[in-house]
CSV table of C-alpha atoms in Angstrom, one decimal:
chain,number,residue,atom,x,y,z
A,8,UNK,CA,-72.8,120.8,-39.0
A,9,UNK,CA,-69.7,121.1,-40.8
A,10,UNK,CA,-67.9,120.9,-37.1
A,11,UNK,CA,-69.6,117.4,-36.4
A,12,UNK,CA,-68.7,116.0,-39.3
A,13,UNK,CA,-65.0,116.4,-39.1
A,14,UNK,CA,-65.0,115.6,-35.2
A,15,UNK,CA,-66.7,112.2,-36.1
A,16,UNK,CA,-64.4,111.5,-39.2
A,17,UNK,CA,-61.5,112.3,-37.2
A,18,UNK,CA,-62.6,110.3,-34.2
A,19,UNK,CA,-62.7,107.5,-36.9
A,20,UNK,CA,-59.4,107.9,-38.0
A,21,UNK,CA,-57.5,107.8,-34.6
A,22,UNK,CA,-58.9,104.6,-34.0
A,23,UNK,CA,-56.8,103.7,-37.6
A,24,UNK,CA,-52.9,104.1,-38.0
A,25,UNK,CA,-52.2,106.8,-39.8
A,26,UNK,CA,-49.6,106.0,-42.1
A,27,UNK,CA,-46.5,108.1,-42.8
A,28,UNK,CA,-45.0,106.4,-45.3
A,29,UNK,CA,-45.5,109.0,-47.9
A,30,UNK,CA,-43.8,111.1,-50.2
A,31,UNK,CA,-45.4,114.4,-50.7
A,32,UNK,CA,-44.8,118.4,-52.0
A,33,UNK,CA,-46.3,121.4,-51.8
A,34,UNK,CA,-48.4,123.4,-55.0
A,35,UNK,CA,-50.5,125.8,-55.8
A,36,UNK,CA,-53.4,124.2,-55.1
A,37,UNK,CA,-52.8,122.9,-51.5
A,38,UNK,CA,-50.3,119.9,-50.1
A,39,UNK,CA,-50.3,117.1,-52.8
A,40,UNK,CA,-49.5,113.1,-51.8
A,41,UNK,CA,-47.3,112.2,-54.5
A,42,UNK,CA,-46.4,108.5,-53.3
A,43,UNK,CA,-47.8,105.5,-51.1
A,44,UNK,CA,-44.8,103.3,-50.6
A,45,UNK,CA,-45.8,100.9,-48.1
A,46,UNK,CA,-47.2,97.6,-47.7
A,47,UNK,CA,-50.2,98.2,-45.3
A,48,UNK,CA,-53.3,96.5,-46.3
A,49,UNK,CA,-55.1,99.4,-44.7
A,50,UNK,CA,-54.4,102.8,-45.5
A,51,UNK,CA,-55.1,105.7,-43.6
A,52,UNK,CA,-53.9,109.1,-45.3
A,53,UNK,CA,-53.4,112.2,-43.0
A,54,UNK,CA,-55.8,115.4,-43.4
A,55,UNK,CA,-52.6,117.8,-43.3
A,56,UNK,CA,-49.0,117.3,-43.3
A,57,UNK,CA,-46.8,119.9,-41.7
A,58,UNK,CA,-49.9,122.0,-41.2
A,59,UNK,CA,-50.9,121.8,-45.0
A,60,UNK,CA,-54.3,120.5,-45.2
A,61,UNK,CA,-53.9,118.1,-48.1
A,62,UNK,CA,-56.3,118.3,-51.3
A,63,UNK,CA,-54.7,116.3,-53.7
A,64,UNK,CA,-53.7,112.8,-54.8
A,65,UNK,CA,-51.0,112.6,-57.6
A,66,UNK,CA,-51.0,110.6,-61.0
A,67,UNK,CA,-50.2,106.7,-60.1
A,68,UNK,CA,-49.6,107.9,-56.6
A,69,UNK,CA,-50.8,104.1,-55.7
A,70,UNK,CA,-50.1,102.5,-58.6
A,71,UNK,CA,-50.0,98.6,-58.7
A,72,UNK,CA,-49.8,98.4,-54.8
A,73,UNK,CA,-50.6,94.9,-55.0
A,74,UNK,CA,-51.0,94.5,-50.7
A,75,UNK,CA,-53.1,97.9,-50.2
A,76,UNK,CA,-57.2,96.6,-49.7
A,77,UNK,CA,-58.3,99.6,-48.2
A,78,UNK,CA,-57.7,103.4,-48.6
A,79,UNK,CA,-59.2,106.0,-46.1
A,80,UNK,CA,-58.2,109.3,-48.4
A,81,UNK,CA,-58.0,113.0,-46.7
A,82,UNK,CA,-61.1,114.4,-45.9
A,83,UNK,CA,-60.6,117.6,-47.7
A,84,UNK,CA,-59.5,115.7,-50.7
A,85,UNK,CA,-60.1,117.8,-54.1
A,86,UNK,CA,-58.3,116.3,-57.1
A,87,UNK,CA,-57.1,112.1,-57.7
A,88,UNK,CA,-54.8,112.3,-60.6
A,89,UNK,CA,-55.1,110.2,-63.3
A,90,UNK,CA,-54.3,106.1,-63.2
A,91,UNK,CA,-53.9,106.9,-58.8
A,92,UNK,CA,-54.8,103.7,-58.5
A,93,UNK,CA,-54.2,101.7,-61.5
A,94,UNK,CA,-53.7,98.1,-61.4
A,95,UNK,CA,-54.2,98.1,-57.2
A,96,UNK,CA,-55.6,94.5,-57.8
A,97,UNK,CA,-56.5,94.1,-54.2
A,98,UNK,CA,-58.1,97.4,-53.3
A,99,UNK,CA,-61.8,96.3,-52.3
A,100,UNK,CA,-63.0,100.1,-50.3
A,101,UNK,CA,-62.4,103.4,-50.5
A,102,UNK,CA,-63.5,106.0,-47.9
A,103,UNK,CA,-63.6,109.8,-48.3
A,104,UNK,CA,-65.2,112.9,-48.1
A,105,UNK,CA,-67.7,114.4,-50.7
A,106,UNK,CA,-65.2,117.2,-51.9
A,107,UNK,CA,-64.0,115.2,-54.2
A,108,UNK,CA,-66.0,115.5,-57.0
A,109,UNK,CA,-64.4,113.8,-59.8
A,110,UNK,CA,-61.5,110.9,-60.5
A,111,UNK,CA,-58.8,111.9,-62.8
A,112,UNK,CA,-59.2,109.4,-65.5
A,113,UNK,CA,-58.3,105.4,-65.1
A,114,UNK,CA,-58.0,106.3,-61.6
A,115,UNK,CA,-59.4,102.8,-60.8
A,116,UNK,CA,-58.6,100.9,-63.8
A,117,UNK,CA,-57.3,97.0,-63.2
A,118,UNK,CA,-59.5,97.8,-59.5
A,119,UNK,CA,-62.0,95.7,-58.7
A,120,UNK,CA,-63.6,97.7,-55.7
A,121,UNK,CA,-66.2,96.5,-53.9
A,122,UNK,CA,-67.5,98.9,-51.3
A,123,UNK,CA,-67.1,103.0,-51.0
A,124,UNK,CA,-68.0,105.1,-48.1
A,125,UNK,CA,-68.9,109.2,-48.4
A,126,UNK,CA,-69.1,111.7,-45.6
A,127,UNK,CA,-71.1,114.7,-46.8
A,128,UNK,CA,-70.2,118.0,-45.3
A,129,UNK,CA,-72.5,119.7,-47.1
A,130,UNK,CA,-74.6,119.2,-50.1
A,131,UNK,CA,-75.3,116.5,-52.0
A,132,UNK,CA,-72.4,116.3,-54.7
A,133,UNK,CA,-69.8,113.8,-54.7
A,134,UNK,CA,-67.6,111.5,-56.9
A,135,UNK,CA,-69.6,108.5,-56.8
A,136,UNK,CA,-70.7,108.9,-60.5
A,137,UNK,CA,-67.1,109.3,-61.3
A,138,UNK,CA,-66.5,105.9,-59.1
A,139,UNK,CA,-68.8,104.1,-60.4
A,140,UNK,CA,-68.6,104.5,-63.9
A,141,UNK,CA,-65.2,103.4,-63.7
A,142,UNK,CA,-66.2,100.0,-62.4
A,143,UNK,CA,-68.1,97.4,-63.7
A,144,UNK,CA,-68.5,95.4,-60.7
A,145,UNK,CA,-70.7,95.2,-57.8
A,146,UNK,CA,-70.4,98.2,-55.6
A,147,UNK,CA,-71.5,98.2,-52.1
A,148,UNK,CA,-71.9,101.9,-51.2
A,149,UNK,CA,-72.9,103.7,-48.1
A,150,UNK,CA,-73.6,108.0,-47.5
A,151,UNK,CA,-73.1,109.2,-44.5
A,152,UNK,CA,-74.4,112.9,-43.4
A,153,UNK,CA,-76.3,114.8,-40.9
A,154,UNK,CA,-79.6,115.7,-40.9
A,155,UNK,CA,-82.1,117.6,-38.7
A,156,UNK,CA,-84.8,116.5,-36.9
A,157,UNK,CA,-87.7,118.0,-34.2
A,158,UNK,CA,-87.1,116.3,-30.7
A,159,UNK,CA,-90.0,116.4,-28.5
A,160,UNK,CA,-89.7,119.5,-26.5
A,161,UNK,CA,-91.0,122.6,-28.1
A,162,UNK,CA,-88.7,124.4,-30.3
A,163,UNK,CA,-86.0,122.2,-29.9
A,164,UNK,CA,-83.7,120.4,-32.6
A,165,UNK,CA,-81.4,117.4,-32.8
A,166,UNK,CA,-78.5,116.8,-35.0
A,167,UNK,CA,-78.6,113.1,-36.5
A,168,UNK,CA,-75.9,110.8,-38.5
A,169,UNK,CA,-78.0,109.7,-41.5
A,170,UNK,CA,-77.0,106.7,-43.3
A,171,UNK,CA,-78.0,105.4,-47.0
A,172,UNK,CA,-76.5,102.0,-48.3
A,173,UNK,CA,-77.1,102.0,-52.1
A,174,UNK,CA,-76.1,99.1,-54.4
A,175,UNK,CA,-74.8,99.2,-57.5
A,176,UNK,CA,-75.3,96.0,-59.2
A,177,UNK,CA,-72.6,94.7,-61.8
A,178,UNK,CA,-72.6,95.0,-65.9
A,179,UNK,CA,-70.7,94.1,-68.3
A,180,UNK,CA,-70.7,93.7,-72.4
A,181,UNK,CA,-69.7,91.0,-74.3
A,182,UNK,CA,-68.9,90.7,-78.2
A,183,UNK,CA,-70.6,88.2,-79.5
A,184,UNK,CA,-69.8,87.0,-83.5
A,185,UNK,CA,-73.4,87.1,-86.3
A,186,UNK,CA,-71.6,84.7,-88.5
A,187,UNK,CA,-74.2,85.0,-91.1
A,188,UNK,CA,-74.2,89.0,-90.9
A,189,UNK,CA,-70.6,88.7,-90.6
A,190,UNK,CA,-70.4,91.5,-87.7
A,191,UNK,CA,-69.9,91.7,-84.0
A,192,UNK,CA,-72.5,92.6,-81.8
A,193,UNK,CA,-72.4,93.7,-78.4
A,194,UNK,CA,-74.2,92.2,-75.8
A,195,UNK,CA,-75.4,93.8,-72.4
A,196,UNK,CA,-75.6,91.7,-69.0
A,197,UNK,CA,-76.5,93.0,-65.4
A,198,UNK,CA,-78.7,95.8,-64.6
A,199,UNK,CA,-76.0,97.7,-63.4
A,200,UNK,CA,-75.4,99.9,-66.4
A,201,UNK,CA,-78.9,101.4,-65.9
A,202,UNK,CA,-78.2,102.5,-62.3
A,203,UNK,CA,-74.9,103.9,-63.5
A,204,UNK,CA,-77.2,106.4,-65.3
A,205,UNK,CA,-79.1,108.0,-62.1
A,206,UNK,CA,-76.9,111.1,-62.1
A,207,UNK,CA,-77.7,114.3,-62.3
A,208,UNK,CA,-74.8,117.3,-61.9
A,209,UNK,CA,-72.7,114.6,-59.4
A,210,UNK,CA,-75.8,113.9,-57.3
A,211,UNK,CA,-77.7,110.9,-57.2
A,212,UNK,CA,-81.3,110.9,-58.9
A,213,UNK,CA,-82.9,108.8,-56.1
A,214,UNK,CA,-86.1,108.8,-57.7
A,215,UNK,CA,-84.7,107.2,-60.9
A,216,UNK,CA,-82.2,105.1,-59.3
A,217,UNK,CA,-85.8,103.3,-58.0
A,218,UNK,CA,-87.3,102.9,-61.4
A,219,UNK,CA,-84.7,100.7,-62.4
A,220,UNK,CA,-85.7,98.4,-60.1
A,221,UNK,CA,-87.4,96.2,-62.9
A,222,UNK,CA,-84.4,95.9,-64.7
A,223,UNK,CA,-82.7,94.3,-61.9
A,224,UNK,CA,-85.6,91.6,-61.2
A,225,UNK,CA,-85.2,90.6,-65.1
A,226,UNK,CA,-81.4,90.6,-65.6
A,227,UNK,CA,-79.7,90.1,-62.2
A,228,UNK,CA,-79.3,87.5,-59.3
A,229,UNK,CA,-82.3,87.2,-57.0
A,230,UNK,CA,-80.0,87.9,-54.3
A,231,UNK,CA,-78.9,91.0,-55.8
A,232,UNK,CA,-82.6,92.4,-55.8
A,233,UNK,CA,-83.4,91.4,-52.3
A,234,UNK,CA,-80.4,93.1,-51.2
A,235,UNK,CA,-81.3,96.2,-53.4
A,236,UNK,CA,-85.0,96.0,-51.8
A,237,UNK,CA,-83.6,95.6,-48.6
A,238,UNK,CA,-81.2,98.5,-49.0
A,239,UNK,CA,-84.0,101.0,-49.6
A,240,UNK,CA,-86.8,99.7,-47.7
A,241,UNK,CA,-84.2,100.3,-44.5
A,242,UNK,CA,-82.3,103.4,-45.5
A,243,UNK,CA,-85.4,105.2,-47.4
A,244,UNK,CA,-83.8,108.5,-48.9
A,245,UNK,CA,-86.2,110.3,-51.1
A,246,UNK,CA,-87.9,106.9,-51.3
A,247,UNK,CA,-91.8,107.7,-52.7
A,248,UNK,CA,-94.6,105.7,-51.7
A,249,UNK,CA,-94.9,104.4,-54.7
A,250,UNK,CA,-91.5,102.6,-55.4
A,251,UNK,CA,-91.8,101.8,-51.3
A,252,UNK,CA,-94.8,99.6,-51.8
A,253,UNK,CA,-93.0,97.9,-55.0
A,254,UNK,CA,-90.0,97.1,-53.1
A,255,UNK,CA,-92.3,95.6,-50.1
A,256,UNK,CA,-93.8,93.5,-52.5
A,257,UNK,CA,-90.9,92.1,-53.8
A,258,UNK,CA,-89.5,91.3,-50.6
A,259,UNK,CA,-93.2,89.7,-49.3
A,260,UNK,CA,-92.9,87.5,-52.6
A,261,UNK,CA,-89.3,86.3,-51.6
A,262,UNK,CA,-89.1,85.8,-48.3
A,263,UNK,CA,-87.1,82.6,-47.8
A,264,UNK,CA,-84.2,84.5,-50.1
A,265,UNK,CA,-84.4,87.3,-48.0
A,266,UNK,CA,-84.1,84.8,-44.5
A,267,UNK,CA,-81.3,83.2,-46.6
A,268,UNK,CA,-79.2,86.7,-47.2
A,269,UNK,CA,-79.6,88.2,-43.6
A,270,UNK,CA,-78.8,85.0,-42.0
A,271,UNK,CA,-75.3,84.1,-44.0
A,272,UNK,CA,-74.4,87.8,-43.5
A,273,UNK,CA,-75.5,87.2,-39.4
A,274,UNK,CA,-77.7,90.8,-40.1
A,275,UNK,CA,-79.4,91.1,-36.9
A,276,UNK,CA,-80.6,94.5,-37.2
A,277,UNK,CA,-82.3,93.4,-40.9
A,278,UNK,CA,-84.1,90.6,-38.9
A,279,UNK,CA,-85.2,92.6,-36.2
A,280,UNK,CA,-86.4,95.6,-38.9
A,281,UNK,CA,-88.6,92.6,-41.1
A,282,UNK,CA,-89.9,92.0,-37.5
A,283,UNK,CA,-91.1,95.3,-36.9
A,284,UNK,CA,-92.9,96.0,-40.1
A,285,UNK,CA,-94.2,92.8,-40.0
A,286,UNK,CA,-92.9,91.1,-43.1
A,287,UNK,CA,-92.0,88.0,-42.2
A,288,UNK,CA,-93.9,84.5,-43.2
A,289,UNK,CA,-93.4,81.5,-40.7
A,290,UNK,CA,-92.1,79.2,-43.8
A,291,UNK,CA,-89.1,82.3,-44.1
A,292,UNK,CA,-88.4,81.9,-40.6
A,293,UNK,CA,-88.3,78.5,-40.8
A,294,UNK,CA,-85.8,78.5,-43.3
A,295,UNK,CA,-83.7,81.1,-42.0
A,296,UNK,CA,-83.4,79.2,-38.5
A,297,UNK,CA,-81.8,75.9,-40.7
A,298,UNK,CA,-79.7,78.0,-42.6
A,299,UNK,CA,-78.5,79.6,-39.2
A,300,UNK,CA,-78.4,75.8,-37.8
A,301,UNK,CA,-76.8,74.6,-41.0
A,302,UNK,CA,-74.3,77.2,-40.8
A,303,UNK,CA,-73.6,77.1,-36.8
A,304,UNK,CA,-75.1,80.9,-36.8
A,305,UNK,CA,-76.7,80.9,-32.9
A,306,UNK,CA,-77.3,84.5,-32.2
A,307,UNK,CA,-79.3,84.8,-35.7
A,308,UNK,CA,-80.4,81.4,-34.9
A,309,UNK,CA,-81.9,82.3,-31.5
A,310,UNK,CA,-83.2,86.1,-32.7
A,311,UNK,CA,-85.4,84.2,-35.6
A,312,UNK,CA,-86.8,81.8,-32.7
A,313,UNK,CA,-88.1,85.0,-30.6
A,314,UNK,CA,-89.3,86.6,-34.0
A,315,UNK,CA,-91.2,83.2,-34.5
A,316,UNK,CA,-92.4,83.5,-30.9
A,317,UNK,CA,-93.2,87.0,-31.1
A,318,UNK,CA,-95.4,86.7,-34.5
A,319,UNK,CA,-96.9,83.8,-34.3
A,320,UNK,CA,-97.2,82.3,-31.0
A,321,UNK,CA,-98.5,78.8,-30.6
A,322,UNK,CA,-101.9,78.5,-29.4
A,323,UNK,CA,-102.5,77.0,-26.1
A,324,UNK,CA,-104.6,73.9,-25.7
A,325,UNK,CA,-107.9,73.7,-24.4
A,326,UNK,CA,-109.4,70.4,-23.1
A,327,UNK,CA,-113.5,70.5,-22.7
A,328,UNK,CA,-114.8,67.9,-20.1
């Protein structure tokens, strides 16, 4: 499994620049990257330098890199230092390995990071808490390991890539001024302070992750739950029955959002999966074809026509005599 893993990372990474423009020293604990000093937008950081395999990031190792968007750390990665990344202003994803199980603190202060990818060798720890804890934004994130599965011959098993996309919604608090009381009080927006809570021992608590769900219907973006819904209706992790059918509910009730969100973000593959479990309304269609129209979108465009076709074909005309 573990053998898989790395081929597939690595195969990722050749089709990136790996970038030598590095400074870097050797410690007790493995081959440390003491400096990024280039101007890349992407970043690509090598597993092992001079045969080393690399395990650690140093204090402010990126610090205020104001070009840098996207880091791809070393798959082996162990320890970010503190403040690695402080004041990157334009760093929007991260992508590592789940070896990493904590950020050295402020590691992402004066970030605003938008989207994190994990590769899971094994387990289900990782530094996402760490991550998100550390930002208040929207986080778009997406878990990547292998799973097993019975193919059809007897005694036989398949190794799958399995996939979760997991959205952290934003939060933020605000100090608001009881002039009669003559204190501040601090005032909580966004759900996303809830979901920043579904940890258990660095692993995420799926189940409680769902039953926040409510939180995010009263106090976010109606967008933001579709997408949520969407999320786990599609990539169904641990996902009981229960929250399942509250999430299919939500998205039955909001259809023309939903048509809305997949067609501006041309997701054909959400489409297609609405199609096969048979959520879609004909108004929904209807207005994600004028969005897609609106918006010069064909392919999405001409896939909601043949969903439209598909579901509720017209009826043919009889003529009695």
């Amino acid at each position: 499994m573990d053998a898989k893993i790395n081929e597939q990372v690595k195969n990722k990474k050749q089709d990136n620049l790996i970038t030598a423009e590095i400074r870097y020293k050797m410690t007790a604990k493995g081959m440390m990257i003491t400096e990024y000093y280039g101007a890349d937008t992407c970043v690509v950081l090598p597993d092992e330098i001079e045969g080393e395999t690399v395990t650690a990031l140093d204090d402010y190792a990126f610090a205020r890199n104001l070009e840098v968007e996207e880091i791809w750390l070393p798959e082996a990665l162990k320890e970010v230092g503190r403040y690695a990344f402080y004041r990157c202003k334009n760093l929007k994803k991260l992508i590592l390995g789940n070896q990493l199980l904590d950020m050295g603190g402020g590691a992402l202060t004066g970030c605003r990071l938008e989207e994190v990818e994990i590769y899971f060798r094994e387990g289900k720890k990782s530094c996402l808490k760490s991550i998100v804890e550390e930002t208040r934004y929207q986080i778009r994130v997406s878990l990547y390991g292998y799973s097993w599965r019975c193919c059809a011959e007897k005694n036989s098993t398949d190794e799958w890539l399995r996939e979760v996309r997991i959205l952290f919604p934003e939060h933020y608090e605000e100090a608001v001024e009881n002039t009669p009381a003559r204190i501040l009080e601090t005032h909580h927006h966004g759900a996303g302070g809830y979901y920043r809570q579904c940890f258990y021992n660095r692993e995420l608590d799926y189940k409680k992750y769902d039953e926040m769900f409510y939180h995010t219907v009263a106090e976010d973006t109606e967008e933001t739950a579709v997408e949520l819904a969407l999320n786990r209706l599609r990539f169904p992790e641990e996902l009981s029955e229960k929250n399942k059918n509250v999430y299919k509910t939500y998205i039955r009730e909001h259809m023309e959002t939903v048509a809305a969100y997949l067609v501006k973000r041309e997701d054909i593959e959400g489409i297609r999966f609405l199609e096969q479990k048979k959520l879609w309304s004909e108004p929904a269609l209807q207005t994600g074809m004028d969005v897609a129209a609106e918006g010069n979108r064909t392919e999405s465009l001409s896939v909601l026509m043949d969903v439209r076709k598909e579901l509720f074909p017209k009826k043919k005309k009889t003529f009695e005599l």
